[in-house]
């Protein structure tokens, strides 16, 4: 079964720039076929792709849409039998419906849709939604991952507004907001194939907490050096929840996850983490972890357990992520604290 990634987006959104990046250092070692469809004109970007040693199949008879589903299924089967690729990348016309392309691929017995991506120009989102509502909304609502391009060209409030508009159309999609030049092709592919939301990070922290609780109960409260739940210094929080039988962490603790494009400084992050120790209006916070953009251009990674925190520079993520676990966690107060 050949895996298929579909990259939709209006003309000029940055689809081809993205695909170039993924060819350079994302699809490492894979045999690729690119299927382009440029709505009645020769694909202007085929030269670069051919120079990269990638097989190109152009479909210039119009959009991959309902009227062409049968032809496209035949063409896709022929591409697979002729080239036996590891993966096919489809770049449909900017005015095509992503849902039609997905439906066409799903009708091919030898292909499997792995990633559905909509590349959206953050600076033109509102005007395109107004003028091309049917096509534009379809691309957004049919995508598993939405990559916001040109996020560096708009102010924070406009970026927040764009994200809210997208979530109003597709609340389940992963939204990549980090400028693509800050990410590697491999990071982008990993994000498309295995999206991790802030809520996923929070669940991982809960699993760590569950492990540490188990250690508390079954090993005389001794902990390995790798235990990061904060129980070394704050056993009193755990004692509240230790009966004669083991409770799973998700039965005892609250978890909260946020995605954010807000930019921070190391000092502002440290101030936020210190507030957990100073004021229980946020809840009894036992763990916090995050990766957020820095005002100075890099990225900040942080970890927190009661009385101890680590704030450091680190690699970029596809968007800012913050997760917090504890008891009586006040999500609204946390959102205000992190300025989300």
GROMACS .gro file of C-alpha atoms in nm:
model
  340
    1UNK     CA    1   0.000   0.000   0.000
    2UNK     CA    2   0.153   0.330  -0.112
    3UNK     CA    3   0.122   0.620   0.131
    4UNK     CA    4  -0.015   0.946  -0.006
    5UNK     CA    5   0.026   1.298   0.131
    6UNK     CA    6  -0.201   1.570  -0.009
    7UNK     CA    7  -0.099   1.936   0.014
    8UNK     CA    8  -0.376   2.181  -0.068
    9UNK     CA    9  -0.373   2.559  -0.056
   10UNK     CA   10  -0.456   2.861  -0.268
   11UNK     CA   11  -0.202   2.991  -0.518
   12UNK     CA   12   0.082   3.170  -0.344
   13UNK     CA   13   0.016   3.016  -0.001
   14UNK     CA   14   0.352   2.839  -0.004
   15UNK     CA   15   0.269   2.480  -0.102
   16UNK     CA   16   0.563   2.435  -0.336
   17UNK     CA   17   0.807   2.599  -0.094
   18UNK     CA   18   0.689   2.352   0.169
   19UNK     CA   19   0.721   2.053  -0.064
   20UNK     CA   20   1.074   2.161  -0.160
   21UNK     CA   21   1.166   2.163   0.208
   22UNK     CA   22   1.018   1.820   0.266
   23UNK     CA   23   1.202   1.679  -0.035
   24UNK     CA   24   1.528   1.827   0.094
   25UNK     CA   25   1.520   1.686   0.447
   26UNK     CA   26   1.181   1.536   0.527
   27UNK     CA   27   1.123   1.240   0.297
   28UNK     CA   28   1.475   1.113   0.351
   29UNK     CA   29   1.558   0.809   0.142
   30UNK     CA   30   1.204   0.753   0.017
   31UNK     CA   31   1.119   0.699  -0.347
   32UNK     CA   32   0.878   0.980  -0.429
   33UNK     CA   33   0.632   1.062  -0.703
   34UNK     CA   34   0.485   1.412  -0.717
   35UNK     CA   35   0.144   1.453  -0.882
   36UNK     CA   36   0.075   1.814  -0.975
   37UNK     CA   37  -0.245   1.966  -1.101
   38UNK     CA   38  -0.226   2.329  -1.206
   39UNK     CA   39  -0.580   2.400  -1.334
   40UNK     CA   40  -0.526   2.413  -1.707
   41UNK     CA   41  -0.169   2.538  -1.724
   42UNK     CA   42   0.172   2.380  -1.718
   43UNK     CA   43   0.304   2.342  -1.365
   44UNK     CA   44   0.551   2.625  -1.314
   45UNK     CA   45   0.742   2.442  -1.042
   46UNK     CA   46   0.810   2.114  -1.219
   47UNK     CA   47   1.163   2.216  -1.314
   48UNK     CA   48   1.287   2.219  -0.956
   49UNK     CA   49   1.121   1.891  -0.872
   50UNK     CA   50   1.268   1.718  -1.177
   51UNK     CA   51   1.611   1.855  -1.090
   52UNK     CA   52   1.571   1.682  -0.753
   53UNK     CA   53   1.537   1.345  -0.924
   54UNK     CA   54   1.168   1.316  -0.839
   55UNK     CA   55   0.919   1.163  -1.080
   56UNK     CA   56   0.656   1.415  -1.192
   57UNK     CA   57   0.308   1.339  -1.319
   58UNK     CA   58   0.117   1.648  -1.433
   59UNK     CA   59  -0.259   1.655  -1.474
   60UNK     CA   60  -0.349   1.970  -1.663
   61UNK     CA   61  -0.706   1.893  -1.763
   62UNK     CA   62  -0.853   2.085  -1.471
   63UNK     CA   63  -0.902   2.027  -1.102
   64UNK     CA   64  -0.902   1.689  -0.940
   65UNK     CA   65  -1.272   1.712  -0.869
   66UNK     CA   66  -1.584   1.502  -0.884
   67UNK     CA   67  -1.594   1.496  -1.265
   68UNK     CA   68  -1.239   1.361  -1.282
   69UNK     CA   69  -1.240   1.115  -0.993
   70UNK     CA   70  -1.255   0.814  -1.224
   71UNK     CA   71  -0.969   0.937  -1.444
   72UNK     CA   72  -0.762   1.026  -1.141
   73UNK     CA   73  -0.807   0.685  -0.982
   74UNK     CA   74  -0.682   0.523  -1.303
   75UNK     CA   75  -0.387   0.761  -1.324
   76UNK     CA   76  -0.296   0.698  -0.961
   77UNK     CA   77  -0.302   0.322  -1.010
   78UNK     CA   78  -0.079   0.357  -1.318
   79UNK     CA   79   0.169   0.573  -1.126
   80UNK     CA   80   0.191   0.311  -0.851
   81UNK     CA   81   0.237   0.020  -1.093
   82UNK     CA   82   0.490   0.208  -1.310
   83UNK     CA   83   0.712   0.366  -1.044
   84UNK     CA   84   0.641   0.161  -0.728
   85UNK     CA   85   0.698   0.466  -0.506
   86UNK     CA   86   0.726   0.459  -0.128
   87UNK     CA   87   0.515   0.771  -0.117
   88UNK     CA   88   0.311   0.992  -0.347
   89UNK     CA   89   0.280   1.365  -0.287
   90UNK     CA   90  -0.023   1.528  -0.448
   91UNK     CA   91  -0.027   1.904  -0.503
   92UNK     CA   92  -0.375   1.978  -0.641
   93UNK     CA   93  -0.487   2.303  -0.792
   94UNK     CA   94  -0.530   2.587  -0.548
   95UNK     CA   95  -0.897   2.616  -0.641
   96UNK     CA   96  -0.972   2.245  -0.597
   97UNK     CA   97  -1.163   2.090  -0.309
   98UNK     CA   98  -0.943   1.888  -0.077
   99UNK     CA   99  -1.233   1.657   0.007
  100UNK     CA  100  -1.259   1.556  -0.361
  101UNK     CA  101  -0.891   1.467  -0.379
  102UNK     CA  102  -0.913   1.260  -0.060
  103UNK     CA  103  -1.219   1.080  -0.197
  104UNK     CA  104  -1.038   1.006  -0.523
  105UNK     CA  105  -0.735   0.858  -0.345
  106UNK     CA  106  -0.958   0.651  -0.118
  107UNK     CA  107  -1.109   0.486  -0.427
  108UNK     CA  108  -0.768   0.352  -0.528
  109UNK     CA  109  -0.708   0.003  -0.388
  110UNK     CA  110  -0.332   0.048  -0.373
  111UNK     CA  111  -0.307   0.387  -0.202
  112UNK     CA  112  -0.357   0.505   0.155
  113UNK     CA  113  -0.398   0.870   0.259
  114UNK     CA  114  -0.138   0.941   0.528
  115UNK     CA  115  -0.142   1.320   0.553
  116UNK     CA  116  -0.395   1.586   0.451
  117UNK     CA  117  -0.250   1.936   0.471
  118UNK     CA  118  -0.392   2.279   0.397
  119UNK     CA  119  -0.136   2.558   0.359
  120UNK     CA  120  -0.308   2.882   0.457
  121UNK     CA  121  -0.164   3.231   0.412
  122UNK     CA  122  -0.229   3.395   0.749
  123UNK     CA  123  -0.226   3.742   0.590
  124UNK     CA  124  -0.505   3.657   0.342
  125UNK     CA  125  -0.727   3.424   0.542
  126UNK     CA  126  -1.017   3.664   0.600
  127UNK     CA  127  -1.034   3.797   0.244
  128UNK     CA  128  -1.017   3.447   0.094
  129UNK     CA  129  -1.287   3.321   0.329
  130UNK     CA  130  -1.503   3.611   0.218
  131UNK     CA  131  -1.441   3.576  -0.157
  132UNK     CA  132  -1.386   3.200  -0.200
  133UNK     CA  133  -1.581   3.064   0.097
  134UNK     CA  134  -1.688   2.727  -0.046
  135UNK     CA  135  -1.344   2.619  -0.170
  136UNK     CA  136  -1.144   2.775   0.111
  137UNK     CA  137  -1.356   2.634   0.391
  138UNK     CA  138  -1.345   2.292   0.226
  139UNK     CA  139  -0.965   2.293   0.227
  140UNK     CA  140  -0.956   2.389   0.595
  141UNK     CA  141  -1.229   2.156   0.717
  142UNK     CA  142  -1.088   1.856   0.523
  143UNK     CA  143  -0.730   1.890   0.650
  144UNK     CA  144  -0.575   1.696   0.935
  145UNK     CA  145  -0.296   1.954   0.955
  146UNK     CA  146  -0.320   2.324   0.874
  147UNK     CA  147   0.006   2.507   0.813
  148UNK     CA  148  -0.023   2.882   0.859
  149UNK     CA  149   0.229   3.053   0.634
  150UNK     CA  150   0.357   3.410   0.673
  151UNK     CA  151   0.278   3.416   1.044
  152UNK     CA  152   0.585   3.634   1.092
  153UNK     CA  153   0.424   3.903   0.874
  154UNK     CA  154   0.123   3.977   1.097
  155UNK     CA  155   0.074   4.109   1.448
  156UNK     CA  156  -0.009   3.883   1.740
  157UNK     CA  157  -0.375   3.987   1.763
  158UNK     CA  158  -0.428   3.919   1.391
  159UNK     CA  159  -0.259   3.580   1.426
  160UNK     CA  160  -0.482   3.493   1.721
  161UNK     CA  161  -0.785   3.598   1.515
  162UNK     CA  162  -0.675   3.378   1.223
  163UNK     CA  163  -0.636   3.078   1.452
  164UNK     CA  164  -0.982   3.131   1.600
  165UNK     CA  165  -1.132   3.151   1.249
  166UNK     CA  166  -0.965   2.824   1.156
  167UNK     CA  167  -1.077   2.651   1.476
  168UNK     CA  168  -1.430   2.767   1.402
  169UNK     CA  169  -1.415   2.572   1.076
  170UNK     CA  170  -1.207   2.274   1.192
  171UNK     CA  171  -1.156   2.233   1.565
  172UNK     CA  172  -0.982   1.896   1.532
  173UNK     CA  173  -0.695   1.990   1.301
  174UNK     CA  174  -0.342   2.046   1.417
  175UNK     CA  175  -0.235   2.404   1.339
  176UNK     CA  176   0.132   2.470   1.267
  177UNK     CA  177   0.210   2.836   1.334
  178UNK     CA  178   0.590   2.836   1.353
  179UNK     CA  179   0.761   2.993   1.048
  180UNK     CA  180   0.874   2.703   0.829
  181UNK     CA  181   1.234   2.822   0.818
  182UNK     CA  182   1.255   2.750   1.193
  183UNK     CA  183   1.150   2.388   1.144
  184UNK     CA  184   1.323   2.098   0.974
  185UNK     CA  185   1.148   1.895   0.708
  186UNK     CA  186   1.159   1.595   0.941
  187UNK     CA  187   0.983   1.790   1.217
  188UNK     CA  188   0.706   1.884   0.976
  189UNK     CA  189   0.662   1.528   0.848
  190UNK     CA  190   0.658   1.394   1.205
  191UNK     CA  191   0.396   1.652   1.300
  192UNK     CA  192   0.177   1.566   1.000
  193UNK     CA  193   0.199   1.191   1.060
  194UNK     CA  194   0.192   1.195   1.441
  195UNK     CA  195   0.032   1.519   1.558
  196UNK     CA  196   0.086   1.593   1.926
  197UNK     CA  197  -0.140   1.846   2.089
  198UNK     CA  198  -0.085   2.010   2.425
  199UNK     CA  199  -0.352   1.778   2.564
  200UNK     CA  200  -0.137   1.484   2.449
  201UNK     CA  201   0.157   1.626   2.643
  202UNK     CA  202  -0.066   1.658   2.948
  203UNK     CA  203  -0.166   1.292   2.918
  204UNK     CA  204   0.200   1.194   2.905
  205UNK     CA  205   0.260   1.390   3.224
  206UNK     CA  206  -0.033   1.210   3.385
  207UNK     CA  207   0.127   0.877   3.295
  208UNK     CA  208   0.451   0.990   3.460
  209UNK     CA  209   0.251   1.094   3.765
  210UNK     CA  210   0.075   0.758   3.771
  211UNK     CA  211   0.412   0.582   3.762
  212UNK     CA  212   0.545   0.791   4.049
  213UNK     CA  213   0.231   0.728   4.255
  214UNK     CA  214   0.281   0.355   4.199
  215UNK     CA  215   0.641   0.389   4.318
  216UNK     CA  216   0.517   0.571   4.629
  217UNK     CA  217   0.277   0.296   4.720
  218UNK     CA  218   0.477  -0.014   4.633
  219UNK     CA  219   0.837   0.086   4.704
  220UNK     CA  220   0.817   0.253   5.042
  221UNK     CA  221   0.804   0.597   4.883
  222UNK     CA  222   1.147   0.560   4.724
  223UNK     CA  223   1.199   0.720   4.385
  224UNK     CA  224   1.449   0.678   4.108
  225UNK     CA  225   1.647   0.975   3.982
  226UNK     CA  226   1.431   0.974   3.670
  227UNK     CA  227   1.112   1.043   3.860
  228UNK     CA  228   1.000   1.394   3.768
  229UNK     CA  229   0.663   1.429   3.931
  230UNK     CA  230   0.785   1.650   4.215
  231UNK     CA  231   0.717   1.389   4.480
  232UNK     CA  232   1.070   1.406   4.622
  233UNK     CA  233   1.005   1.743   4.776
  234UNK     CA  234   0.628   1.752   4.810
  235UNK     CA  235   0.506   1.424   4.950
  236UNK     CA  236   0.233   1.610   5.135
  237UNK     CA  237   0.042   1.665   4.811
  238UNK     CA  238   0.048   1.295   4.738
  239UNK     CA  239  -0.048   1.183   5.084
  240UNK     CA  240  -0.387   1.341   5.034
  241UNK     CA  241  -0.457   1.087   4.759
  242UNK     CA  242  -0.297   0.769   4.893
  243UNK     CA  243  -0.551   0.519   5.019
  244UNK     CA  244  -0.490   0.149   5.060
  245UNK     CA  245  -0.550   0.091   4.690
  246UNK     CA  246  -0.389   0.250   4.389
  247UNK     CA  247  -0.574   0.529   4.209
  248UNK     CA  248  -0.486   0.607   3.849
  249UNK     CA  249  -0.353   0.959   3.800
  250UNK     CA  250  -0.642   1.062   3.577
  251UNK     CA  251  -0.879   0.981   3.863
  252UNK     CA  252  -0.693   1.210   4.102
  253UNK     CA  253  -0.538   1.490   3.899
  254UNK     CA  254  -0.665   1.749   3.654
  255UNK     CA  255  -0.474   1.809   3.332
  256UNK     CA  256  -0.484   2.121   3.116
  257UNK     CA  257  -0.322   2.179   2.778
  258UNK     CA  258  -0.291   2.498   2.573
  259UNK     CA  259  -0.159   2.572   2.225
  260UNK     CA  260  -0.033   2.928   2.196
  261UNK     CA  261   0.147   3.162   1.959
  262UNK     CA  262   0.223   3.407   2.240
  263UNK     CA  263   0.590   3.500   2.277
  264UNK     CA  264   0.764   3.500   2.615
  265UNK     CA  265   1.096   3.582   2.777
  266UNK     CA  266   1.280   3.350   3.013
  267UNK     CA  267   1.210   3.598   3.292
  268UNK     CA  268   0.837   3.602   3.220
  269UNK     CA  269   0.825   3.222   3.218
  270UNK     CA  270   1.013   3.206   3.548
  271UNK     CA  271   0.770   3.459   3.698
  272UNK     CA  272   0.476   3.244   3.586
  273UNK     CA  273   0.625   2.927   3.734
  274UNK     CA  274   0.708   3.102   4.061
  275UNK     CA  275   0.342   3.203   4.087
  276UNK     CA  276   0.248   2.836   4.121
  277UNK     CA  277   0.439   2.822   4.451
  278UNK     CA  278   0.310   3.155   4.576
  279UNK     CA  279  -0.062   3.140   4.505
  280UNK     CA  280  -0.300   2.843   4.503
  281UNK     CA  281  -0.567   3.032   4.309
  282UNK     CA  282  -0.432   2.844   4.005
  283UNK     CA  283  -0.482   2.513   4.187
  284UNK     CA  284  -0.229   2.282   4.350
  285UNK     CA  285   0.012   2.250   4.058
  286UNK     CA  286   0.229   1.938   4.062
  287UNK     CA  287   0.381   1.948   3.714
  288UNK     CA  288   0.405   2.194   3.429
  289UNK     CA  289   0.588   2.159   3.102
  290UNK     CA  290   0.603   2.363   2.786
  291UNK     CA  291   0.771   2.478   2.467
  292UNK     CA  292   0.697   2.839   2.371
  293UNK     CA  293   0.830   3.100   2.131
  294UNK     CA  294   1.071   3.361   2.265
  295UNK     CA  295   1.040   3.734   2.211
  296UNK     CA  296   1.408   3.726   2.114
  297UNK     CA  297   1.354   3.487   1.827
  298UNK     CA  298   1.437   3.146   1.970
  299UNK     CA  299   1.231   2.899   2.168
  300UNK     CA  300   1.198   2.845   2.541
  301UNK     CA  301   1.154   2.504   2.706
  302UNK     CA  302   1.042   2.480   3.066
  303UNK     CA  303   0.966   2.223   3.334
  304UNK     CA  304   0.817   2.277   3.678
  305UNK     CA  305   0.766   2.075   3.994
  306UNK     CA  306   0.679   2.244   4.325
  307UNK     CA  307   0.972   2.447   4.449
  308UNK     CA  308   1.186   2.372   4.145
  309UNK     CA  309   1.178   2.487   3.783
  310UNK     CA  310   1.396   2.476   3.473
  311UNK     CA  311   1.377   2.740   3.198
  312UNK     CA  312   1.614   2.703   2.904
  313UNK     CA  313   1.658   2.763   2.532
  314UNK     CA  314   1.564   2.479   2.299
  315UNK     CA  315   1.461   2.378   1.949
  316UNK     CA  316   1.145   2.507   1.783
  317UNK     CA  317   0.815   2.320   1.787
  318UNK     CA  318   0.535   2.345   1.532
  319UNK     CA  319   0.345   2.573   1.771
  320UNK     CA  320   0.372   2.674   2.134
  321UNK     CA  321   0.248   2.411   2.380
  322UNK     CA  322   0.186   2.434   2.754
  323UNK     CA  323   0.055   2.161   2.982
  324UNK     CA  324  -0.020   2.164   3.353
  325UNK     CA  325  -0.135   1.893   3.593
  326UNK     CA  326  -0.244   1.915   3.955
  327UNK     CA  327  -0.553   1.921   4.172
  328UNK     CA  328  -0.830   2.182   4.163
  329UNK     CA  329  -0.664   2.329   3.853
  330UNK     CA  330  -0.827   2.655   3.743
  331UNK     CA  331  -0.800   2.661   3.364
  332UNK     CA  332  -0.929   3.018   3.329
  333UNK     CA  333  -0.676   3.155   3.579
  334UNK     CA  334  -0.397   2.963   3.407
  335UNK     CA  335  -0.497   3.109   3.071
  336UNK     CA  336  -0.475   3.459   3.217
  337UNK     CA  337  -0.142   3.380   3.382
  338UNK     CA  338   0.008   3.261   3.053
  339UNK     CA  339  -0.166   3.548   2.864
  340UNK     CA  340  -0.349   3.307   2.636
   0.00000   0.00000   0.00000
